[in-house]
Amino acid sequence: MAMDISNAEFTTVFNFATEQGKTIVYLHYFTLAVCVLVGIIVTSLLIAAVVKFRQRPGDSEPVQNPGNSKLEITWTALTALVLFTLGVLTALVMHMVNPEVMATQPDVIVNAHQWWWEYRYPKSGAVTANELYLPAGVNSLLEITSDDVVHSFWVPAFGEKMDAIPGHPNYLNLKPLRPGLFLGTCSEFCGADHSLMRIIARVVTPQQFNQWVQDQAKAPVASSDAGAQHGEQLFMSHTCMECHSISGTKAHGQVAPDLSHVATRSTIGSGVIANNLDNLTRWIMNPQKIKPGCHMPDMRLSQQDAHDIAAYLENLK
Ligand code: CUA
């Protein structure tokens, strides 16, 4: 299920795509309405007083009034009531969106790395990178953490931004309202490639999601193509396997993206280039040229070897 990320909807927090985003935006509208109403009342009273009680020729000194306890108690109580109501509503929305650290198992563990996103689905064992899948109409609990420095997970259409902090998991509830492709980005400066860790979130129907998660949890089928088989030998004999994992093989590296089903992803390098054989070959030959600063080194492979490894990977569906 490869996708073209240029098809993604342009979304802002106001064009919400989750129940949580909707609640936050509605709270915002309610708060805005209350503030506008208070503003209109206060400004109207002020203008009315200025017009009605302005000094006219021949006016004597006005009546001097040292205070009005009734009026003062009323406006203090009304202000307190407005602030209390908004405070309680905000706390309720925060509680709904940011669940406490719960005993329940998260649906997705989002692990941020310099400079890519790892997504683990502990209930099925599926692992992927850079492309998050979520089922529409179902609440998913995300555990958000980091492997190195502080990053921040933010898809504007999903509502809240959540920091990814090493050793301190944060939690986010997301119940997508409709299928679609939604883009986000890391929102906390995290080093050289901070702007190159795109969040690609795909919301699909629950049926499509179940199919996807089952496919991802399976080991990929090896290709019978000679070039791809040579590529597999190279992958397993070079240091590729020290950093990357491919299920069903001896590659169990944990520091770089899991490549078990890399061919199903739309981009390489967390959104920097489209995922296809030519681009993957160029990436393997010199990742630094495409994403300067990324942690994948230039392996000094020949064009043919890089092409064969790419052919192996492009068959991992
Ligand atoms: Cu990760 Cu900024």
PDB file of C-alpha atoms and ligand atoms in Angstrom:
ATOM      1  CA  MET A   1       0.000   0.000   0.000  1.00  0.00           C
ATOM      2  CA  ALA A   2       2.526   2.573  -1.138  1.00  0.00           C
ATOM      3  CA  MET A   3       1.374   6.166  -1.131  1.00  0.00           C
ATOM      4  CA  ASP A   4       2.281   9.493  -2.524  1.00  0.00           C
ATOM      5  CA  ILE A   5       2.578  11.952   0.329  1.00  0.00           C
ATOM      6  CA  SER A   6       1.945  14.892  -2.001  1.00  0.00           C
ATOM      7  CA  ASN A   7      -1.721  13.777  -1.835  1.00  0.00           C
ATOM      8  CA  ALA A   8      -1.904  14.616   1.854  1.00  0.00           C
ATOM      9  CA  GLU A   9      -4.664  16.955   2.918  1.00  0.00           C
ATOM     10  CA  PHE A  10      -3.529  20.408   3.952  1.00  0.00           C
ATOM     11  CA  THR A  11      -4.640  20.526   7.532  1.00  0.00           C
ATOM     12  CA  THR A  12      -4.376  22.816  10.493  1.00  0.00           C
ATOM     13  CA  VAL A  13      -5.576  22.333  14.051  1.00  0.00           C
ATOM     14  CA  PHE A  14      -8.908  23.855  12.948  1.00  0.00           C
ATOM     15  CA  ASN A  15      -9.404  21.198  10.289  1.00  0.00           C
ATOM     16  CA  PHE A  16      -9.355  18.485  12.963  1.00  0.00           C
ATOM     17  CA  ALA A  17      -9.256  14.795  12.086  1.00  0.00           C
ATOM     18  CA  THR A  18      -9.545  13.251  15.549  1.00  0.00           C
ATOM     19  CA  GLU A  19     -12.145  13.321  18.316  1.00  0.00           C
ATOM     20  CA  GLN A  20      -9.483  14.828  20.606  1.00  0.00           C
ATOM     21  CA  GLY A  21      -8.561  17.530  18.093  1.00  0.00           C
ATOM     22  CA  LYS A  22     -12.254  18.357  17.736  1.00  0.00           C
ATOM     23  CA  THR A  23     -12.698  18.679  21.507  1.00  0.00           C
ATOM     24  CA  ILE A  24      -9.691  20.993  21.762  1.00  0.00           C
ATOM     25  CA  VAL A  25     -10.923  23.174  18.903  1.00  0.00           C
ATOM     26  CA  TYR A  26     -14.459  23.335  20.372  1.00  0.00           C
ATOM     27  CA  LEU A  27     -13.026  24.339  23.743  1.00  0.00           C
ATOM     28  CA  HIS A  28     -11.088  27.017  21.905  1.00  0.00           C
ATOM     29  CA  TYR A  29     -14.250  28.283  20.178  1.00  0.00           C
ATOM     30  CA  PHE A  30     -16.178  28.287  23.457  1.00  0.00           C
ATOM     31  CA  THR A  31     -13.388  30.191  25.249  1.00  0.00           C
ATOM     32  CA  LEU A  32     -13.173  32.630  22.350  1.00  0.00           C
ATOM     33  CA  ALA A  33     -16.960  33.180  22.417  1.00  0.00           C
ATOM     34  CA  VAL A  34     -16.927  33.847  26.182  1.00  0.00           C
ATOM     35  CA  CYS A  35     -14.013  36.280  25.815  1.00  0.00           C
ATOM     36  CA  VAL A  36     -15.677  38.102  22.902  1.00  0.00           C
ATOM     37  CA  LEU A  37     -18.942  38.350  24.870  1.00  0.00           C
ATOM     38  CA  VAL A  38     -17.160  39.750  27.960  1.00  0.00           C
ATOM     39  CA  GLY A  39     -15.257  42.140  25.701  1.00  0.00           C
ATOM     40  CA  ILE A  40     -18.455  43.375  24.058  1.00  0.00           C
ATOM     41  CA  ILE A  41     -20.239  43.873  27.422  1.00  0.00           C
ATOM     42  CA  VAL A  42     -17.345  45.752  29.031  1.00  0.00           C
ATOM     43  CA  THR A  43     -16.637  47.903  25.966  1.00  0.00           C
ATOM     44  CA  SER A  44     -20.354  48.753  25.501  1.00  0.00           C
ATOM     45  CA  LEU A  45     -20.742  49.785  29.151  1.00  0.00           C
ATOM     46  CA  LEU A  46     -17.607  51.886  28.913  1.00  0.00           C
ATOM     47  CA  ILE A  47     -18.747  53.672  25.730  1.00  0.00           C
ATOM     48  CA  ALA A  48     -22.270  54.159  27.138  1.00  0.00           C
ATOM     49  CA  ALA A  49     -20.830  55.699  30.328  1.00  0.00           C
ATOM     50  CA  VAL A  50     -18.532  58.011  28.372  1.00  0.00           C
ATOM     51  CA  VAL A  51     -21.363  59.207  26.147  1.00  0.00           C
ATOM     52  CA  LYS A  52     -24.089  59.453  28.767  1.00  0.00           C
ATOM     53  CA  PHE A  53     -22.094  60.999  31.609  1.00  0.00           C
ATOM     54  CA  ARG A  54     -19.747  63.253  29.663  1.00  0.00           C
ATOM     55  CA  GLN A  55     -19.328  66.791  30.988  1.00  0.00           C
ATOM     56  CA  ARG A  56     -21.685  69.334  29.432  1.00  0.00           C
ATOM     57  CA  PRO A  57     -21.359  73.152  29.642  1.00  0.00           C
ATOM     58  CA  GLY A  58     -22.744  74.385  32.931  1.00  0.00           C
ATOM     59  CA  ASP A  59     -22.474  70.997  34.708  1.00  0.00           C
ATOM     60  CA  SER A  60     -21.574  71.200  38.346  1.00  0.00           C
ATOM     61  CA  GLU A  61     -19.274  68.772  40.183  1.00  0.00           C
ATOM     62  CA  PRO A  62     -20.824  65.232  39.892  1.00  0.00           C
ATOM     63  CA  VAL A  63     -21.971  63.252  42.929  1.00  0.00           C
ATOM     64  CA  GLN A  64     -18.900  61.716  44.624  1.00  0.00           C
ATOM     65  CA  ASN A  65     -19.310  57.965  45.209  1.00  0.00           C
ATOM     66  CA  PRO A  66     -16.757  56.244  47.459  1.00  0.00           C
ATOM     67  CA  GLY A  67     -17.720  52.711  46.327  1.00  0.00           C
ATOM     68  CA  ASN A  68     -20.503  50.222  45.777  1.00  0.00           C
ATOM     69  CA  SER A  69     -20.064  46.908  47.622  1.00  0.00           C
ATOM     70  CA  LYS A  70     -22.932  45.187  45.783  1.00  0.00           C
ATOM     71  CA  LEU A  71     -21.488  46.054  42.395  1.00  0.00           C
ATOM     72  CA  GLU A  72     -17.940  45.093  43.407  1.00  0.00           C
ATOM     73  CA  ILE A  73     -19.019  41.721  44.818  1.00  0.00           C
ATOM     74  CA  THR A  74     -21.084  41.037  41.682  1.00  0.00           C
ATOM     75  CA  TRP A  75     -18.316  41.673  39.173  1.00  0.00           C
ATOM     76  CA  THR A  76     -15.736  39.810  41.245  1.00  0.00           C
ATOM     77  CA  ALA A  77     -18.072  36.801  41.576  1.00  0.00           C
ATOM     78  CA  LEU A  78     -18.993  36.842  37.858  1.00  0.00           C
ATOM     79  CA  THR A  79     -15.356  37.021  36.792  1.00  0.00           C
ATOM     80  CA  ALA A  80     -14.450  34.189  39.181  1.00  0.00           C
ATOM     81  CA  LEU A  81     -17.323  32.094  37.814  1.00  0.00           C
ATOM     82  CA  VAL A  82     -16.241  32.615  34.189  1.00  0.00           C
ATOM     83  CA  LEU A  83     -12.605  31.729  34.993  1.00  0.00           C
ATOM     84  CA  PHE A  84     -13.655  28.721  37.079  1.00  0.00           C
ATOM     85  CA  THR A  85     -15.875  27.384  34.263  1.00  0.00           C
ATOM     86  CA  LEU A  86     -13.146  27.766  31.652  1.00  0.00           C
ATOM     87  CA  GLY A  87     -10.601  26.206  34.036  1.00  0.00           C
ATOM     88  CA  VAL A  88     -12.779  23.149  34.721  1.00  0.00           C
ATOM     89  CA  LEU A  89     -13.549  22.641  31.010  1.00  0.00           C
ATOM     90  CA  THR A  90      -9.831  22.914  30.158  1.00  0.00           C
ATOM     91  CA  ALA A  91      -8.935  20.361  32.850  1.00  0.00           C
ATOM     92  CA  LEU A  92     -11.589  17.949  31.510  1.00  0.00           C
ATOM     93  CA  VAL A  93     -10.287  18.268  27.937  1.00  0.00           C
ATOM     94  CA  MET A  94      -6.678  17.822  29.093  1.00  0.00           C
ATOM     95  CA  HIS A  95      -7.656  14.714  31.009  1.00  0.00           C
ATOM     96  CA  MET A  96      -9.402  13.293  27.958  1.00  0.00           C
ATOM     97  CA  VAL A  97      -6.519  13.962  25.574  1.00  0.00           C
ATOM     98  CA  ASN A  98      -3.584  13.178  27.886  1.00  0.00           C
ATOM     99  CA  PRO A  99      -4.464  10.012  29.744  1.00  0.00           C
ATOM    100  CA  GLU A 100      -2.486   9.275  32.869  1.00  0.00           C
ATOM    101  CA  VAL A 101       0.230   6.650  32.681  1.00  0.00           C
ATOM    102  CA  MET A 102      -2.079   3.696  32.568  1.00  0.00           C
ATOM    103  CA  ALA A 103      -1.839   0.020  33.274  1.00  0.00           C
ATOM    104  CA  THR A 104      -3.309  -0.719  29.840  1.00  0.00           C
ATOM    105  CA  GLN A 105      -0.926  -1.613  27.069  1.00  0.00           C
ATOM    106  CA  PRO A 106      -0.475   1.140  24.483  1.00  0.00           C
ATOM    107  CA  ASP A 107      -1.657   0.448  20.924  1.00  0.00           C
ATOM    108  CA  VAL A 108       1.382   2.144  19.434  1.00  0.00           C
ATOM    109  CA  ILE A 109       4.761   2.971  20.935  1.00  0.00           C
ATOM    110  CA  VAL A 110       6.148   6.015  19.152  1.00  0.00           C
ATOM    111  CA  ASN A 111       9.896   6.124  19.648  1.00  0.00           C
ATOM    112  CA  ALA A 112      11.646   9.214  18.286  1.00  0.00           C
ATOM    113  CA  HIS A 113      15.220   8.971  17.063  1.00  0.00           C
ATOM    114  CA  GLN A 114      17.648  11.428  15.515  1.00  0.00           C
ATOM    115  CA  TRP A 115      16.087  11.818  12.862  1.00  0.00           C
ATOM    116  CA  TRP A 116      13.281   9.388  12.232  1.00  0.00           C
ATOM    117  CA  TRP A 117      10.246   7.835  13.923  1.00  0.00           C
ATOM    118  CA  GLU A 118       9.885   4.241  15.033  1.00  0.00           C
ATOM    119  CA  TYR A 119       6.357   2.845  15.476  1.00  0.00           C
ATOM    120  CA  ARG A 120       5.849  -0.390  17.404  1.00  0.00           C
ATOM    121  CA  TYR A 121       2.484  -2.091  17.701  1.00  0.00           C
ATOM    122  CA  PRO A 122       2.991  -4.231  20.826  1.00  0.00           C
ATOM    123  CA  LYS A 123      -0.355  -6.038  20.484  1.00  0.00           C
ATOM    124  CA  SER A 124       0.619  -7.588  17.138  1.00  0.00           C
ATOM    125  CA  GLY A 125       4.404  -7.301  17.164  1.00  0.00           C
ATOM    126  CA  ALA A 126       4.431  -5.158  14.005  1.00  0.00           C
ATOM    127  CA  VAL A 127       7.256  -2.635  13.757  1.00  0.00           C
ATOM    128  CA  THR A 128       7.636   0.082  11.197  1.00  0.00           C
ATOM    129  CA  ALA A 129       9.328   3.417  10.674  1.00  0.00           C
ATOM    130  CA  ASN A 130       8.211   6.852   9.582  1.00  0.00           C
ATOM    131  CA  GLU A 131       4.710   5.838   8.508  1.00  0.00           C
ATOM    132  CA  LEU A 132       2.155   5.596  11.267  1.00  0.00           C
ATOM    133  CA  TYR A 133      -1.063   3.686  10.596  1.00  0.00           C
ATOM    134  CA  LEU A 134      -4.138   4.183  12.747  1.00  0.00           C
ATOM    135  CA  PRO A 135      -7.668   2.799  12.413  1.00  0.00           C
ATOM    136  CA  ALA A 136     -10.489   5.326  11.884  1.00  0.00           C
ATOM    137  CA  GLY A 137     -13.244   5.496  14.490  1.00  0.00           C
ATOM    138  CA  VAL A 138     -11.242   3.589  17.102  1.00  0.00           C
ATOM    139  CA  ASN A 139      -9.392   5.130  20.018  1.00  0.00           C
ATOM    140  CA  SER A 140      -5.674   4.333  19.984  1.00  0.00           C
ATOM    141  CA  LEU A 141      -3.435   4.939  22.970  1.00  0.00           C
ATOM    142  CA  LEU A 142       0.008   6.166  21.910  1.00  0.00           C
ATOM    143  CA  GLU A 143       3.020   5.969  24.179  1.00  0.00           C
ATOM    144  CA  ILE A 144       5.472   8.620  23.080  1.00  0.00           C
ATOM    145  CA  THR A 145       9.104   8.335  23.995  1.00  0.00           C
ATOM    146  CA  SER A 146      12.562   9.012  22.612  1.00  0.00           C
ATOM    147  CA  ASP A 147      15.797   7.134  22.172  1.00  0.00           C
ATOM    148  CA  ASP A 148      18.181  10.069  22.327  1.00  0.00           C
ATOM    149  CA  VAL A 149      17.170  13.724  22.774  1.00  0.00           C
ATOM    150  CA  VAL A 150      13.837  15.502  23.251  1.00  0.00           C
ATOM    151  CA  HIS A 151      11.675  15.497  20.123  1.00  0.00           C
ATOM    152  CA  SER A 152       8.018  16.402  19.802  1.00  0.00           C
ATOM    153  CA  PHE A 153       5.286  14.483  18.018  1.00  0.00           C
ATOM    154  CA  TRP A 154       2.802  16.745  16.290  1.00  0.00           C
ATOM    155  CA  VAL A 155       0.287  16.140  13.546  1.00  0.00           C
ATOM    156  CA  PRO A 156      -1.759  19.374  13.530  1.00  0.00           C
ATOM    157  CA  ALA A 157      -4.949  17.648  12.345  1.00  0.00           C
ATOM    158  CA  PHE A 158      -4.720  15.259  15.329  1.00  0.00           C
ATOM    159  CA  GLY A 159      -4.744  18.072  17.874  1.00  0.00           C
ATOM    160  CA  GLU A 160      -2.241  18.122  20.646  1.00  0.00           C
ATOM    161  CA  LYS A 161       1.511  18.229  20.367  1.00  0.00           C
ATOM    162  CA  MET A 162       3.335  15.801  22.671  1.00  0.00           C
ATOM    163  CA  ASP A 163       6.961  15.837  23.741  1.00  0.00           C
ATOM    164  CA  ALA A 164       9.022  12.692  23.193  1.00  0.00           C
ATOM    165  CA  ILE A 165      11.389  12.564  26.162  1.00  0.00           C
ATOM    166  CA  PRO A 166      13.978   9.821  26.765  1.00  0.00           C
ATOM    167  CA  GLY A 167      13.070   7.735  29.831  1.00  0.00           C
ATOM    168  CA  HIS A 168       9.795   9.583  30.442  1.00  0.00           C
ATOM    169  CA  PRO A 169       6.963   8.224  28.309  1.00  0.00           C
ATOM    170  CA  ASN A 170       4.054  10.549  27.583  1.00  0.00           C
ATOM    171  CA  TYR A 171       0.639   9.344  26.508  1.00  0.00           C
ATOM    172  CA  LEU A 172      -1.772  10.566  23.869  1.00  0.00           C
ATOM    173  CA  ASN A 173      -5.261   9.313  22.995  1.00  0.00           C
ATOM    174  CA  LEU A 174      -6.169   9.563  19.325  1.00  0.00           C
ATOM    175  CA  LYS A 175      -9.516   8.616  17.860  1.00  0.00           C
ATOM    176  CA  PRO A 176      -9.373   9.493  14.152  1.00  0.00           C
ATOM    177  CA  LEU A 177     -12.665  10.707  12.681  1.00  0.00           C
ATOM    178  CA  ARG A 178     -12.014   9.868   9.025  1.00  0.00           C
ATOM    179  CA  PRO A 179      -9.577   7.967   6.831  1.00  0.00           C
ATOM    180  CA  GLY A 180      -6.900  10.077   5.186  1.00  0.00           C
ATOM    181  CA  LEU A 181      -3.258  10.943   4.986  1.00  0.00           C
ATOM    182  CA  PHE A 182      -2.091  13.499   7.519  1.00  0.00           C
ATOM    183  CA  LEU A 183       1.322  15.064   7.779  1.00  0.00           C
ATOM    184  CA  GLY A 184       3.141  16.309  10.809  1.00  0.00           C
ATOM    185  CA  THR A 185       6.623  17.147  11.834  1.00  0.00           C
ATOM    186  CA  CYS A 186       8.989  17.002  14.755  1.00  0.00           C
ATOM    187  CA  SER A 187       8.249  20.126  16.762  1.00  0.00           C
ATOM    188  CA  GLU A 188      11.162  20.366  19.161  1.00  0.00           C
ATOM    189  CA  PHE A 189      14.602  21.284  17.889  1.00  0.00           C
ATOM    190  CA  CYS A 190      16.592  18.048  18.081  1.00  0.00           C
ATOM    191  CA  GLY A 191      19.732  18.609  16.036  1.00  0.00           C
ATOM    192  CA  ALA A 192      20.959  18.994  12.468  1.00  0.00           C
ATOM    193  CA  ASP A 193      18.129  17.157  10.728  1.00  0.00           C
ATOM    194  CA  HIS A 194      15.263  18.348  12.949  1.00  0.00           C
ATOM    195  CA  SER A 195      13.398  19.594   9.879  1.00  0.00           C
ATOM    196  CA  LEU A 196      13.876  16.256   8.113  1.00  0.00           C
ATOM    197  CA  MET A 197      11.886  13.949  10.387  1.00  0.00           C
ATOM    198  CA  ARG A 198       8.502  14.062   8.720  1.00  0.00           C
ATOM    199  CA  ILE A 199       5.539  12.392  10.414  1.00  0.00           C
ATOM    200  CA  ILE A 200       3.410  10.567   7.851  1.00  0.00           C
ATOM    201  CA  ALA A 201       0.183   9.378   9.475  1.00  0.00           C
ATOM    202  CA  ARG A 202      -2.250   7.272   7.517  1.00  0.00           C
ATOM    203  CA  VAL A 203      -5.734   6.687   8.894  1.00  0.00           C
ATOM    204  CA  VAL A 204      -7.415   3.679   7.299  1.00  0.00           C
ATOM    205  CA  THR A 205     -10.590   1.699   7.965  1.00  0.00           C
ATOM    206  CA  PRO A 206     -10.380  -0.823  10.836  1.00  0.00           C
ATOM    207  CA  GLN A 207     -10.466  -3.681   8.280  1.00  0.00           C
ATOM    208  CA  GLN A 208      -7.567  -2.183   6.292  1.00  0.00           C
ATOM    209  CA  PHE A 209      -5.734  -1.539   9.546  1.00  0.00           C
ATOM    210  CA  ASN A 210      -6.095  -5.153  10.711  1.00  0.00           C
ATOM    211  CA  GLN A 211      -4.865  -6.380   7.343  1.00  0.00           C
ATOM    212  CA  TRP A 212      -1.929  -3.967   7.408  1.00  0.00           C
ATOM    213  CA  VAL A 213      -0.898  -4.829  10.973  1.00  0.00           C
ATOM    214  CA  GLN A 214      -1.076  -8.578  10.242  1.00  0.00           C
ATOM    215  CA  ASP A 215       1.025  -8.149   7.093  1.00  0.00           C
ATOM    216  CA  GLN A 216       3.576  -6.058   8.967  1.00  0.00           C
ATOM    217  CA  ALA A 217       3.831  -8.592  11.785  1.00  0.00           C
ATOM    218  CA  LYS A 218       4.727 -11.391   9.348  1.00  0.00           C
ATOM    219  CA  ALA A 219       8.245 -12.042   8.099  1.00  0.00           C
ATOM    220  CA  PRO A 220       8.729 -10.848   4.509  1.00  0.00           C
ATOM    221  CA  VAL A 221       8.942 -13.387   1.689  1.00  0.00           C
ATOM    222  CA  ALA A 222      12.422 -13.622   0.144  1.00  0.00           C
ATOM    223  CA  SER A 223      12.711 -12.768  -3.547  1.00  0.00           C
ATOM    224  CA  SER A 224      13.880 -15.361  -6.079  1.00  0.00           C
ATOM    225  CA  ASP A 225      15.517 -12.656  -8.223  1.00  0.00           C
ATOM    226  CA  ALA A 226      19.297 -13.260  -8.551  1.00  0.00           C
ATOM    227  CA  GLY A 227      20.239  -9.604  -8.011  1.00  0.00           C
ATOM    228  CA  ALA A 228      18.015  -9.389  -4.925  1.00  0.00           C
ATOM    229  CA  GLN A 229      19.536 -12.583  -3.526  1.00  0.00           C
ATOM    230  CA  HIS A 230      23.026 -11.173  -4.032  1.00  0.00           C
ATOM    231  CA  GLY A 231      21.777  -8.018  -2.306  1.00  0.00           C
ATOM    232  CA  GLU A 232      20.585 -10.072   0.654  1.00  0.00           C
ATOM    233  CA  GLN A 233      24.033 -11.709   0.994  1.00  0.00           C
ATOM    234  CA  LEU A 234      25.679  -8.280   0.907  1.00  0.00           C
ATOM    235  CA  PHE A 235      23.212  -6.911   3.461  1.00  0.00           C
ATOM    236  CA  MET A 236      23.903  -9.810   5.842  1.00  0.00           C
ATOM    237  CA  SER A 237      27.684  -9.747   5.368  1.00  0.00           C
ATOM    238  CA  HIS A 238      28.165  -5.978   5.653  1.00  0.00           C
ATOM    239  CA  THR A 239      27.386  -3.885   8.708  1.00  0.00           C
ATOM    240  CA  CYS A 240      23.806  -3.168   7.472  1.00  0.00           C
ATOM    241  CA  MET A 241      22.489  -5.912   9.757  1.00  0.00           C
ATOM    242  CA  GLU A 242      24.229  -4.449  12.802  1.00  0.00           C
ATOM    243  CA  CYS A 243      21.880  -1.454  12.696  1.00  0.00           C
ATOM    244  CA  HIS A 244      18.758  -2.630  10.863  1.00  0.00           C
ATOM    245  CA  SER A 245      16.327  -5.473  11.576  1.00  0.00           C
ATOM    246  CA  ILE A 246      14.575  -7.645   9.031  1.00  0.00           C
ATOM    247  CA  SER A 247      12.249 -10.196  10.582  1.00  0.00           C
ATOM    248  CA  GLY A 248      12.885 -13.815   9.663  1.00  0.00           C
ATOM    249  CA  THR A 249      16.615 -13.128   9.076  1.00  0.00           C
ATOM    250  CA  LYS A 250      19.669 -12.750  11.276  1.00  0.00           C
ATOM    251  CA  ALA A 251      19.480  -8.941  11.007  1.00  0.00           C
ATOM    252  CA  HIS A 252      18.417  -7.732  14.461  1.00  0.00           C
ATOM    253  CA  GLY A 253      20.006  -4.269  14.706  1.00  0.00           C
ATOM    254  CA  GLN A 254      17.994  -1.838  16.795  1.00  0.00           C
ATOM    255  CA  VAL A 255      19.532   1.554  16.114  1.00  0.00           C
ATOM    256  CA  ALA A 256      18.154   2.205  12.632  1.00  0.00           C
ATOM    257  CA  PRO A 257      14.725   1.750  11.026  1.00  0.00           C
ATOM    258  CA  ASP A 258      13.296  -1.769  10.857  1.00  0.00           C
ATOM    259  CA  LEU A 259      13.340  -2.785   7.188  1.00  0.00           C
ATOM    260  CA  SER A 260      11.122  -5.897   7.314  1.00  0.00           C
ATOM    261  CA  HIS A 261       8.536  -4.297   5.017  1.00  0.00           C
ATOM    262  CA  VAL A 262      10.455  -1.292   3.736  1.00  0.00           C
ATOM    263  CA  ALA A 263       9.033  -1.703   0.227  1.00  0.00           C
ATOM    264  CA  THR A 264       5.557  -0.831   1.522  1.00  0.00           C
ATOM    265  CA  ARG A 265       6.653   2.664   2.587  1.00  0.00           C
ATOM    266  CA  SER A 266       6.307   5.728   0.417  1.00  0.00           C
ATOM    267  CA  THR A 267       9.491   7.535   1.367  1.00  0.00           C
ATOM    268  CA  ILE A 268      13.115   6.994   2.337  1.00  0.00           C
ATOM    269  CA  GLY A 269      14.960   8.866   5.087  1.00  0.00           C
ATOM    270  CA  SER A 270      11.808   9.905   6.973  1.00  0.00           C
ATOM    271  CA  GLY A 271      10.189  11.779   4.120  1.00  0.00           C
ATOM    272  CA  VAL A 272      13.222  13.136   2.242  1.00  0.00           C
ATOM    273  CA  ILE A 273      12.822  11.226  -1.057  1.00  0.00           C
ATOM    274  CA  ALA A 274      10.283   8.897  -2.660  1.00  0.00           C
ATOM    275  CA  ASN A 275      10.859   5.201  -2.099  1.00  0.00           C
ATOM    276  CA  ASN A 276      11.800   3.506  -5.362  1.00  0.00           C
ATOM    277  CA  LEU A 277      14.663   1.379  -6.649  1.00  0.00           C
ATOM    278  CA  ASP A 278      16.706   4.264  -8.113  1.00  0.00           C
ATOM    279  CA  ASN A 279      16.330   6.481  -5.084  1.00  0.00           C
ATOM    280  CA  LEU A 280      17.090   3.649  -2.675  1.00  0.00           C
ATOM    281  CA  THR A 281      20.237   2.795  -4.659  1.00  0.00           C
ATOM    282  CA  ARG A 282      21.353   6.451  -4.458  1.00  0.00           C
ATOM    283  CA  TRP A 283      20.517   6.498  -0.755  1.00  0.00           C
ATOM    284  CA  ILE A 284      22.575   3.351  -0.029  1.00  0.00           C
ATOM    285  CA  MET A 285      25.521   4.683  -2.047  1.00  0.00           C
ATOM    286  CA  ASN A 286      25.632   7.972  -0.191  1.00  0.00           C
ATOM    287  CA  PRO A 287      22.957   8.757   2.423  1.00  0.00           C
ATOM    288  CA  GLN A 288      24.878  11.866   3.509  1.00  0.00           C
ATOM    289  CA  LYS A 289      24.348  13.448   0.118  1.00  0.00           C
ATOM    290  CA  ILE A 290      20.560  13.088   0.416  1.00  0.00           C
ATOM    291  CA  LYS A 291      20.167  13.745   4.140  1.00  0.00           C
ATOM    292  CA  PRO A 292      23.321  15.480   5.387  1.00  0.00           C
ATOM    293  CA  GLY A 293      24.006  14.694   9.027  1.00  0.00           C
ATOM    294  CA  CYS A 294      21.952  11.505   9.206  1.00  0.00           C
ATOM    295  CA  HIS A 295      23.510   8.656  11.165  1.00  0.00           C
ATOM    296  CA  MET A 296      23.718   6.226   8.243  1.00  0.00           C
ATOM    297  CA  PRO A 297      27.278   6.187   6.934  1.00  0.00           C
ATOM    298  CA  ASP A 298      28.444   6.003   3.337  1.00  0.00           C
ATOM    299  CA  MET A 299      29.299   2.289   3.003  1.00  0.00           C
ATOM    300  CA  ARG A 300      31.529   2.850  -0.068  1.00  0.00           C
ATOM    301  CA  LEU A 301      29.690   0.254  -2.095  1.00  0.00           C
ATOM    302  CA  SER A 302      29.924  -0.042  -5.849  1.00  0.00           C
ATOM    303  CA  GLN A 303      26.911   1.091  -7.842  1.00  0.00           C
ATOM    304  CA  GLN A 304      26.111  -2.551  -8.676  1.00  0.00           C
ATOM    305  CA  ASP A 305      26.274  -3.704  -5.045  1.00  0.00           C
ATOM    306  CA  ALA A 306      24.149  -0.776  -3.883  1.00  0.00           C
ATOM    307  CA  HIS A 307      21.663  -1.564  -6.644  1.00  0.00           C
ATOM    308  CA  ASP A 308      21.473  -5.244  -5.587  1.00  0.00           C
ATOM    309  CA  ILE A 309      20.903  -4.336  -1.930  1.00  0.00           C
ATOM    310  CA  ALA A 310      18.193  -1.900  -3.038  1.00  0.00           C
ATOM    311  CA  ALA A 311      16.660  -4.662  -5.182  1.00  0.00           C
ATOM    312  CA  TYR A 312      16.620  -6.961  -2.125  1.00  0.00           C
ATOM    313  CA  LEU A 313      14.981  -4.268   0.034  1.00  0.00           C
ATOM    314  CA  GLU A 314      12.457  -3.229  -2.607  1.00  0.00           C
ATOM    315  CA  ASN A 315      11.145  -6.784  -2.545  1.00  0.00           C
ATOM    316  CA  LEU A 316      10.430  -6.712   1.194  1.00  0.00           C
ATOM    317  CA  LYS A 317       6.696  -6.194   1.139  1.00  0.00           C
TER     318      LYS A 317
HETATM  319 CU1  CUA B   1      13.181  15.454  16.255  1.00  0.00          CU
HETATM  320 CU2  CUA B   1      13.149  17.799  16.096  1.00  0.00          CU
END
